[in-house]
CSV table of C-alpha atoms in Angstrom, one decimal:
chain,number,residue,atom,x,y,z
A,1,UNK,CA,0.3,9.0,-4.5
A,2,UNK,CA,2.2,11.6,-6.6
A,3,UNK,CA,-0.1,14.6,-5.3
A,4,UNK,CA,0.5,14.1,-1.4
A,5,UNK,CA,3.2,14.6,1.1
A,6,UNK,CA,3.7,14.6,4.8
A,7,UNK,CA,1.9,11.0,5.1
A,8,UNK,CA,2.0,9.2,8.4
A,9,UNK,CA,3.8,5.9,8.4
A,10,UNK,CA,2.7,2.3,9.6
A,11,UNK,CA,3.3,2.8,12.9
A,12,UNK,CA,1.5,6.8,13.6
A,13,UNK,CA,-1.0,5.0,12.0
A,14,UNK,CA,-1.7,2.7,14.6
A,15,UNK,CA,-3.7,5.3,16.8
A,16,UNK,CA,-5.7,7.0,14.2
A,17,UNK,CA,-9.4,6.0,14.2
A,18,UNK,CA,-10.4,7.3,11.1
A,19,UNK,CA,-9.8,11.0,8.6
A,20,UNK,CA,-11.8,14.1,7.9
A,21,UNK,CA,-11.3,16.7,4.7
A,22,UNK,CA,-10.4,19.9,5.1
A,23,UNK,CA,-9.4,22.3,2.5
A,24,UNK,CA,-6.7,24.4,4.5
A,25,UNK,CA,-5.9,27.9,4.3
A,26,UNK,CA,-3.3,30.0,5.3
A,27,UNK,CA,-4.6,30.0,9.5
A,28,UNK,CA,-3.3,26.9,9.4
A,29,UNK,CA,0.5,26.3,10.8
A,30,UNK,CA,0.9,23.3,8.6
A,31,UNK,CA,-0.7,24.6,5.5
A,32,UNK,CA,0.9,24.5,1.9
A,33,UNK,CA,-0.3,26.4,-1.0
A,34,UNK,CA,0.8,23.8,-2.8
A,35,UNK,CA,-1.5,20.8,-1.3
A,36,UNK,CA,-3.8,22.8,0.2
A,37,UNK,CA,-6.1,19.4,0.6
A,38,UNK,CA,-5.6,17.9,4.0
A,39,UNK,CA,-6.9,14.3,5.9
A,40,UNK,CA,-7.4,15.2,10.3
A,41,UNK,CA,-7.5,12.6,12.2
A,42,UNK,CA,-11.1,13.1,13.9
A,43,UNK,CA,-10.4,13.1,17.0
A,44,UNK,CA,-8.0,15.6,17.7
A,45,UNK,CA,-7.3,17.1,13.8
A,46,UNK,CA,-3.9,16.2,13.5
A,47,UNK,CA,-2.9,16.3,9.9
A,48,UNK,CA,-2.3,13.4,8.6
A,49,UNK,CA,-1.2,14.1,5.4
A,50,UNK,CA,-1.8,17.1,2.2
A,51,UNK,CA,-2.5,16.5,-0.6
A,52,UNK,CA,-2.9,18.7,-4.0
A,53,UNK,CA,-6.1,17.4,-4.9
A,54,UNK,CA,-9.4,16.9,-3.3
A,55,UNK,CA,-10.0,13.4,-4.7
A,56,UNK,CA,-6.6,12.6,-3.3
A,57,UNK,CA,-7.1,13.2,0.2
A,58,UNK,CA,-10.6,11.6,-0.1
A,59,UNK,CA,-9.0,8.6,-1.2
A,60,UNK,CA,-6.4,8.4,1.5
A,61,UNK,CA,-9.3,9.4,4.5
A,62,UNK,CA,-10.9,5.9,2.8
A,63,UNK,CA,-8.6,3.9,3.8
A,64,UNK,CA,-9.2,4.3,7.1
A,65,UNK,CA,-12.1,2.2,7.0
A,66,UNK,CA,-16.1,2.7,5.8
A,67,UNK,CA,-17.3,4.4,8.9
A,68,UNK,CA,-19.3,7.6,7.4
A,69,UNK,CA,-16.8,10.0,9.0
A,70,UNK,CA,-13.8,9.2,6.8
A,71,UNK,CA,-13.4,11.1,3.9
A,72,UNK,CA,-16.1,13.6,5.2
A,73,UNK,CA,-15.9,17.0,4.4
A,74,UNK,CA,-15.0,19.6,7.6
A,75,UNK,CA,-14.0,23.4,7.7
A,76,UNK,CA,-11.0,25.1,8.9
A,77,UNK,CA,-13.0,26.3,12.4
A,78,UNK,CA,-14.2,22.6,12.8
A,79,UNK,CA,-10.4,21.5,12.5
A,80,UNK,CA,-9.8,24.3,15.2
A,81,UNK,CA,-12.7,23.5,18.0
A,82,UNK,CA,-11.0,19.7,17.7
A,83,UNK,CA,-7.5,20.6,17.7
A,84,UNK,CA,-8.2,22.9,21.1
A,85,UNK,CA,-10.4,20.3,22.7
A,86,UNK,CA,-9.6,17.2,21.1
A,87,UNK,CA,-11.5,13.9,21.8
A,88,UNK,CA,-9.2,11.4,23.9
A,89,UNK,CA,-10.8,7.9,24.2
């Protein structure tokens, strides 16, 4: 994956359930100009990696499994209501 950075390893993978798309912008703390394509975590919208293309952080959210949530396309204030009230199961 030559267009991605800041990617989770094995083990902070362990707890993630599944990955939303978000284009990013700069009201984001984490956001780079440069891979401005981001995969959240959809419970709480922690990033889970960027990406400079959308295809690439579509394909990365995939892995996560088939549920219809992963890879699904979110905005930035979505990414916000979740990160300031995030789901804990």
């Amino acid at each position: 994956m030559a267009d991605s950075i800041n990617l989770l390893n094995d083990d902070e993978l362990l707890n993630v359930t599944g990955g939303m798309v978000v284009e990013a912008d700069a009201s984001l703390p984490e956001y780079n100009p440069f891979y401005p394509w981001e995969v959240v975590d959809n419970n709480n919208c922690k990033c889970l990696g960027q990406f400079a293309s959308r295809d690439g952080a579509c394909a990365y959210a995939k892995r996560f499994g088939d549920d219809s949530y992963n890879a699904q396309l979110t905005d930035i204030a979505t990414v916000k209501r979740l990160r300031a009230n995030p789901n804990t199961f």
